[in-house]
Amino acid sequence: MSTQPTADKSHVYISELASHVGQEVTLRGWLYNLRSSGKLLFPQLRDGTGLVQCVVFKKNVPEELFDALKGLGQESALVVRGSVRADERAPGGFEIDVTQAEVVQSVEGYPITPKEHGTEFLMDHRHLWLRSRRQHAILKVRHTVVRAVRDFLDTDGFTLCDTPILTPAACEGTTTLFELDYFGEEKAYLSQSGQLYNEATAAAFGKVYCFGPTFRAERSKTRRHLTEFWMVEPEMAYATLDDVMNLAERFLSAIAARVLDERQEELKILERDTEKLERIVPPFPRVHYDDAVKMLHDAHAKGELENRFEWGGDFGAPDETYISKQFDKPVMVHRYPAAVKAFYMARDPERDDLALGVDVLASEGYGEVIGGGERATSLEFLEEQLRIHELPREAFEWYLDLRRYGSVPHAGFGMGIERCVTWMCGIEHVRETIPFPRMLYRLRP
Amino acid sequence: MSTQPTADKSHVYISELASHVGQEVTLRGWLYNLRSSGKLLFPQLRDGTGLVQCVVFKKNVPEELFDALKGLGQESALVVRGSVRADERAPGGFEIDVTQAEVVQSVEGYPITPKEHGTEFLMDHRHLWLRSRRQHAILKVRHTVVRAVRDFLDTDGFTLCDTPILTPAACEGTTTLFELDYFGEEKAYLSQSGQLYNEATAAAFGKVYCFGPTFRAERSKTRRHLTEFWMVEPEMAYATLDDVMNLAERFLSAIAARVLDERQEELKILERDTEKLERIVPPFPRVHYDDAVKMLHDAHAKGELENRFEWGGDFGAPDETYISKQFDKPVMVHRYPAAVKAFYMARDPERDDLALGVDVLASEGYGEVIGGGERATSLEFLEEQLRIHELPREAFEWYLDLRRYGSVPHAGFGMGIERCVTWMCGIEHVRETIPFPRMLYRLRP
């Protein structure tokens, strides 16, 4: 194996072949598949940007090279030179007529073969599984979702204000927090949300967002849970629940439009019904919690839901699924019972038992993708909430300062990136939407 | 204080005033400063996007409002209506002739006054300190640096592949790692770098980057150290040390150009000598480690450096400063002694005692801002390195797989965002470049 690669600048990526038809090019990649037929070899090359079929005529290359190529195993590293031919029948639309090739590494026994593998096996080999077409497609969609999120917020005048991962106080009880020792001085906890810090930066910058990994030490093992996941949280000063709903609607629509625009090929690989994504356009239906509960009661009466939902609780998965199936686009359920929402939520001035919060339920039963709302502005109210929730007052003094010095109505939301990508891709499990998923029994590789 | 804010859509941001000259607008913000002169008040309003001076004539507003405004303390929340007048003498270039105003919250005793405060006091009040002009300017530069980084890499064909924060193995010794308990099953460590994971994703996507928080439990208390900081790490398959140097040079130049383009006003507030930033353009000088050592020896001989540097070590701060002061732009020192570099570094084929690594030293003595290089491709070499460095082989089996299955030359680098922002801003201490800094004795707010 050479340590010094072909450094000539004439190499191109497979994604660039369209502008090189009829030309000789050098491609650098890995062998994805190999068929042979007498004096012909058909190596499929992948280079991270795409897949292309190469054609090797025995008479066009040295015999030694032909024999070497013939024996290559999957994922062998390969530099290929040849002319680009447009061919509609070929996957990707091009073929390479090979004139030269260099085997950078000949591989045998690549663990992931075209046969079916169990999930545990694939997860143990996640570092290699990422090279498979489906995983590649999902993570390209993730790339585009992240890009769309940042472009939307940056263009809309939001300032990125990264919030800390290491936080001093267990703000919402310690049971689902990862705890660590901070230089033998005190305990630190891995952040579950940048929310409280966002409220400080929103007062400094007007419109802000944080976007980073968040952590939940939950012992749940569902297809929607990761212990480490990425969350984007925009927050706006001088804003209300309505502003948040308007933002969420424009935000999700922009993401879906971007994915449709940039990831058609990947959506095809994932067999995604793109019509479903095309329906993600404003306005989204807005349903009062009371009305959502009525829908669930009617469904129960008609025998469409097994359990009768009780007013006052958070929706379970079957409830969420039922509600979202009544619409062909995401639905925003607003004004939840204050008792099931976070202590910092503002109350509905017309109904003190309701919080000015909203959950956006993704379409097709993908569940809650956004949660947010308006924050309480009153110092006295928050002091009382801290008492009621038995939270350590001292740890929240800085947060209370935000109500002492220039308190204004403000609002925002959080969206988990992996849930959004799962939905965009139309896949089953959130674990495929992050390069190296962390779950209850999964910390490797 | 009203809980329902002025929801009319006629409000504008201070940054948008240029397109509203002669019009009546509504501004929503906070009182930054207040001067009065008999029948005139001059409240300065900030709204997160800028600062504007307002003029209140006693005869133009109700007496009650005039008296209320007159008594307002710093950071009082204020909605102001008035007409926009261009005025070259005014800071920002505009003034508002106030016709109406609403006091959202009257504030007394805001802790951060125009007088000087100690650093500890300001750090304890970081949640409020962020509202100050200088902090605001620094974090706007940070926003632009992050944006420039992502735009550069996304445009250049890199795929974002987030790497995990929770990692199973203590890859480079546990002394500087934060450790935590993972569900009582095993220890997990907070990532210091996405490097090893990047090598896996680069083999899947060709060109990748990770960009997230990284952690170092270092007991150092210098102006360059944070325990939690953000790092961007691009990695390229089929790439060499030269490719990394070419990339680093284009990358830093693009960041500086973007900051100059978008943040003139902030750089003015920071009194940044922008000529220094304008010099950050390709090509950067490339200095072999041996030649850098010669420079240091000469400097010592001339009495310009106190200590004589010994070949074989990493440069100390005075050495780095001396080298970088010999040039008016960043300098790339390459081919360090392998003994002081990470186990995964490729060796110089012409000198086995040298690693194909590069450190980019920022200009003006800002020190190392980028570190990177070419990675070793040989399985046998890496197996030996693991033995020599006494690293747990089992924890690296997945990493060794990358050399078993399609190993190709690959290379990349890492850049700490806060060091880059410190340099761009021309400031002293890294702690001001992140919203909520974490340091040895600083976990709050």
PDB file of N, CA and C in Angstrom, chain B residues 239-281:
ATOM      1  N   ALA B 239      -5.997  11.898   1.040  1.00  0.00           N
ATOM      2  CA  ALA B 239      -5.387  13.225   1.182  1.00  0.00           C
ATOM      3  C   ALA B 239      -4.093  13.124   1.972  1.00  0.00           C
ATOM      4  N   THR B 240      -3.227  14.111   1.752  1.00  0.00           N
ATOM      5  CA  THR B 240      -1.894  14.112   2.350  1.00  0.00           C
ATOM      6  C   THR B 240      -1.685  15.353   3.213  1.00  0.00           C
ATOM      7  N   LEU B 241      -0.512  15.419   3.823  1.00  0.00           N
ATOM      8  CA  LEU B 241      -0.152  16.595   4.609  1.00  0.00           C
ATOM      9  C   LEU B 241      -0.258  17.875   3.782  1.00  0.00           C
ATOM     10  N   ASP B 242       0.184  17.821   2.534  1.00  0.00           N
ATOM     11  CA  ASP B 242       0.086  19.009   1.685  1.00  0.00           C
ATOM     12  C   ASP B 242      -1.362  19.445   1.489  1.00  0.00           C
ATOM     13  N   ASP B 243      -2.244  18.475   1.301  1.00  0.00           N
ATOM     14  CA  ASP B 243      -3.659  18.814   1.135  1.00  0.00           C
ATOM     15  C   ASP B 243      -4.187  19.520   2.380  1.00  0.00           C
ATOM     16  N   VAL B 244      -3.741  19.048   3.549  1.00  0.00           N
ATOM     17  CA  VAL B 244      -4.182  19.657   4.805  1.00  0.00           C
ATOM     18  C   VAL B 244      -3.674  21.098   4.909  1.00  0.00           C
ATOM     19  N   MET B 245      -2.438  21.314   4.507  1.00  0.00           N
ATOM     20  CA  MET B 245      -1.896  22.678   4.584  1.00  0.00           C
ATOM     21  C   MET B 245      -2.623  23.598   3.607  1.00  0.00           C
ATOM     22  N   ASN B 246      -2.904  23.082   2.417  1.00  0.00           N
ATOM     23  CA  ASN B 246      -3.658  23.893   1.456  1.00  0.00           C
ATOM     24  C   ASN B 246      -5.039  24.236   1.991  1.00  0.00           C
ATOM     25  N   LEU B 247      -5.666  23.245   2.623  1.00  0.00           N
ATOM     26  CA  LEU B 247      -7.006  23.463   3.162  1.00  0.00           C
ATOM     27  C   LEU B 247      -6.961  24.486   4.303  1.00  0.00           C
ATOM     28  N   ALA B 248      -6.021  24.316   5.227  1.00  0.00           N
ATOM     29  CA  ALA B 248      -5.938  25.190   6.406  1.00  0.00           C
ATOM     30  C   ALA B 248      -5.762  26.650   5.987  1.00  0.00           C
ATOM     31  N   GLU B 249      -4.965  26.864   4.981  1.00  0.00           N
ATOM     32  CA  GLU B 249      -4.659  28.188   4.467  1.00  0.00           C
ATOM     33  C   GLU B 249      -5.901  28.844   3.844  1.00  0.00           C
ATOM     34  N   ARG B 250      -6.614  28.087   3.040  1.00  0.00           N
ATOM     35  CA  ARG B 250      -7.844  28.618   2.423  1.00  0.00           C
ATOM     36  C   ARG B 250      -8.914  28.850   3.486  1.00  0.00           C
ATOM     37  N   PHE B 251      -8.969  27.930   4.435  1.00  0.00           N
ATOM     38  CA  PHE B 251      -9.975  27.935   5.496  1.00  0.00           C
ATOM     39  C   PHE B 251      -9.832  29.184   6.370  1.00  0.00           C
ATOM     40  N   LEU B 252      -8.644  29.405   6.904  1.00  0.00           N
ATOM     41  CA  LEU B 252      -8.441  30.571   7.785  1.00  0.00           C
ATOM     42  C   LEU B 252      -8.625  31.875   7.018  1.00  0.00           C
ATOM     43  N   SER B 253      -8.184  31.896   5.773  1.00  0.00           N
ATOM     44  CA  SER B 253      -8.338  33.109   4.970  1.00  0.00           C
ATOM     45  C   SER B 253      -9.810  33.430   4.744  1.00  0.00           C
ATOM     46  N   ALA B 254     -10.603  32.379   4.511  1.00  0.00           N
ATOM     47  CA  ALA B 254     -12.039  32.584   4.290  1.00  0.00           C
ATOM     48  C   ALA B 254     -12.711  33.114   5.553  1.00  0.00           C
ATOM     49  N   ILE B 255     -12.295  32.613   6.709  1.00  0.00           N
ATOM     50  CA  ILE B 255     -12.879  33.076   7.971  1.00  0.00           C
ATOM     51  C   ILE B 255     -12.552  34.555   8.197  1.00  0.00           C
ATOM     52  N   ALA B 256     -11.273  34.900   8.020  1.00  0.00           N
ATOM     53  CA  ALA B 256     -10.872  36.298   8.239  1.00  0.00           C
ATOM     54  C   ALA B 256     -11.610  37.233   7.281  1.00  0.00           C
ATOM     55  N   ALA B 257     -11.724  36.819   6.025  1.00  0.00           N
ATOM     56  CA  ALA B 257     -12.401  37.655   5.031  1.00  0.00           C
ATOM     57  C   ALA B 257     -13.864  37.868   5.413  1.00  0.00           C
ATOM     58  N   ARG B 258     -14.500  36.809   5.907  1.00  0.00           N
ATOM     59  CA  ARG B 258     -15.905  36.907   6.278  1.00  0.00           C
ATOM     60  C   ARG B 258     -16.102  37.844   7.469  1.00  0.00           C
ATOM     61  N   VAL B 259     -15.205  37.717   8.454  1.00  0.00           N
ATOM     62  CA  VAL B 259     -15.281  38.591   9.631  1.00  0.00           C
ATOM     63  C   VAL B 259     -15.101  40.052   9.204  1.00  0.00           C
ATOM     64  N   LEU B 260     -14.128  40.294   8.342  1.00  0.00           N
ATOM     65  CA  LEU B 260     -13.902  41.653   7.852  1.00  0.00           C
ATOM     66  C   LEU B 260     -15.111  42.173   7.093  1.00  0.00           C
ATOM     67  N   ASP B 261     -15.737  41.281   6.365  1.00  0.00           N
ATOM     68  CA  ASP B 261     -16.868  41.679   5.537  1.00  0.00           C
ATOM     69  C   ASP B 261     -18.110  41.996   6.369  1.00  0.00           C
ATOM     70  N   GLU B 262     -18.373  41.189   7.381  1.00  0.00           N
ATOM     71  CA  GLU B 262     -19.644  41.298   8.105  1.00  0.00           C
ATOM     72  C   GLU B 262     -19.560  42.014   9.440  1.00  0.00           C
ATOM     73  N   ARG B 263     -18.374  42.161   9.999  1.00  0.00           N
ATOM     74  CA  ARG B 263     -18.283  42.623  11.385  1.00  0.00           C
ATOM     75  C   ARG B 263     -17.439  43.879  11.571  1.00  0.00           C
ATOM     76  N   GLN B 264     -17.454  44.782  10.594  1.00  0.00           N
ATOM     77  CA  GLN B 264     -16.696  46.022  10.704  1.00  0.00           C
ATOM     78  C   GLN B 264     -17.077  46.799  11.958  1.00  0.00           C
ATOM     79  N   GLU B 265     -18.375  46.891  12.218  1.00  0.00           N
ATOM     80  CA  GLU B 265     -18.836  47.690  13.348  1.00  0.00           C
ATOM     81  C   GLU B 265     -18.352  47.096  14.664  1.00  0.00           C
ATOM     82  N   GLU B 266     -18.453  45.774  14.768  1.00  0.00           N
ATOM     83  CA  GLU B 266     -18.006  45.095  15.989  1.00  0.00           C
ATOM     84  C   GLU B 266     -16.488  45.231  16.157  1.00  0.00           C
ATOM     85  N   LEU B 267     -15.747  45.101  15.058  1.00  0.00           N
ATOM     86  CA  LEU B 267     -14.288  45.226  15.139  1.00  0.00           C
ATOM     87  C   LEU B 267     -13.899  46.633  15.593  1.00  0.00           C
ATOM     88  N   LYS B 268     -14.715  47.626  15.203  1.00  0.00           N
ATOM     89  CA  LYS B 268     -14.469  48.994  15.639  1.00  0.00           C
ATOM     90  C   LYS B 268     -14.675  49.108  17.151  1.00  0.00           C
ATOM     91  N   ILE B 269     -15.769  48.527  17.641  1.00  0.00           N
ATOM     92  CA  ILE B 269     -16.033  48.542  19.083  1.00  0.00           C
ATOM     93  C   ILE B 269     -14.870  47.901  19.844  1.00  0.00           C
ATOM     94  N   LEU B 270     -14.326  46.830  19.254  1.00  0.00           N
ATOM     95  CA  LEU B 270     -13.228  46.098  19.905  1.00  0.00           C
ATOM     96  C   LEU B 270     -11.865  46.758  19.651  1.00  0.00           C
ATOM     97  N   GLU B 271     -11.878  47.854  18.894  1.00  0.00           N
ATOM     98  CA  GLU B 271     -10.644  48.558  18.535  1.00  0.00           C
ATOM     99  C   GLU B 271      -9.617  47.620  17.900  1.00  0.00           C
ATOM    100  N   ARG B 272     -10.129  46.752  17.047  1.00  0.00           N
ATOM    101  CA  ARG B 272      -9.279  45.776  16.377  1.00  0.00           C
ATOM    102  C   ARG B 272      -8.527  46.451  15.236  1.00  0.00           C
ATOM    103  N   ASP B 273      -7.224  46.197  15.155  1.00  0.00           N
ATOM    104  CA  ASP B 273      -6.438  46.661  14.016  1.00  0.00           C
ATOM    105  C   ASP B 273      -6.756  45.737  12.838  1.00  0.00           C
ATOM    106  N   THR B 274      -7.631  46.205  11.954  1.00  0.00           N
ATOM    107  CA  THR B 274      -8.128  45.308  10.903  1.00  0.00           C
ATOM    108  C   THR B 274      -7.085  45.047   9.819  1.00  0.00           C
ATOM    109  N   GLU B 275      -6.074  45.898   9.755  1.00  0.00           N
ATOM    110  CA  GLU B 275      -5.003  45.625   8.777  1.00  0.00           C
ATOM    111  C   GLU B 275      -4.358  44.275   9.042  1.00  0.00           C
ATOM    112  N   LYS B 276      -4.271  43.920  10.301  1.00  0.00           N
ATOM    113  CA  LYS B 276      -3.680  42.637  10.676  1.00  0.00           C
ATOM    114  C   LYS B 276      -4.513  41.476  10.118  1.00  0.00           C
ATOM    115  N   LEU B 277      -5.815  41.672  10.118  1.00  0.00           N
ATOM    116  CA  LEU B 277      -6.696  40.611   9.607  1.00  0.00           C
ATOM    117  C   LEU B 277      -6.651  40.551   8.081  1.00  0.00           C
ATOM    118  N   GLU B 278      -6.476  41.707   7.477  1.00  0.00           N
ATOM    119  CA  GLU B 278      -6.425  41.749   6.003  1.00  0.00           C
ATOM    120  C   GLU B 278      -5.225  40.997   5.449  1.00  0.00           C
ATOM    121  N   ARG B 279      -4.205  40.804   6.296  1.00  0.00           N
ATOM    122  CA  ARG B 279      -3.016  40.083   5.832  1.00  0.00           C
ATOM    123  C   ARG B 279      -3.192  38.568   5.844  1.00  0.00           C
ATOM    124  N   ILE B 280      -4.295  38.102   6.377  1.00  0.00           N
ATOM    125  CA  ILE B 280      -4.517  36.645   6.428  1.00  0.00           C
ATOM    126  C   ILE B 280      -5.028  36.162   5.072  1.00  0.00           C
ATOM    127  N   VAL B 281      -4.112  36.018   4.131  1.00  0.00           N
ATOM    128  CA  VAL B 281      -4.440  35.542   2.787  1.00  0.00           C
ATOM    129  C   VAL B 281      -3.371  34.533   2.349  1.00  0.00           C
TER     130      VAL B 281
END
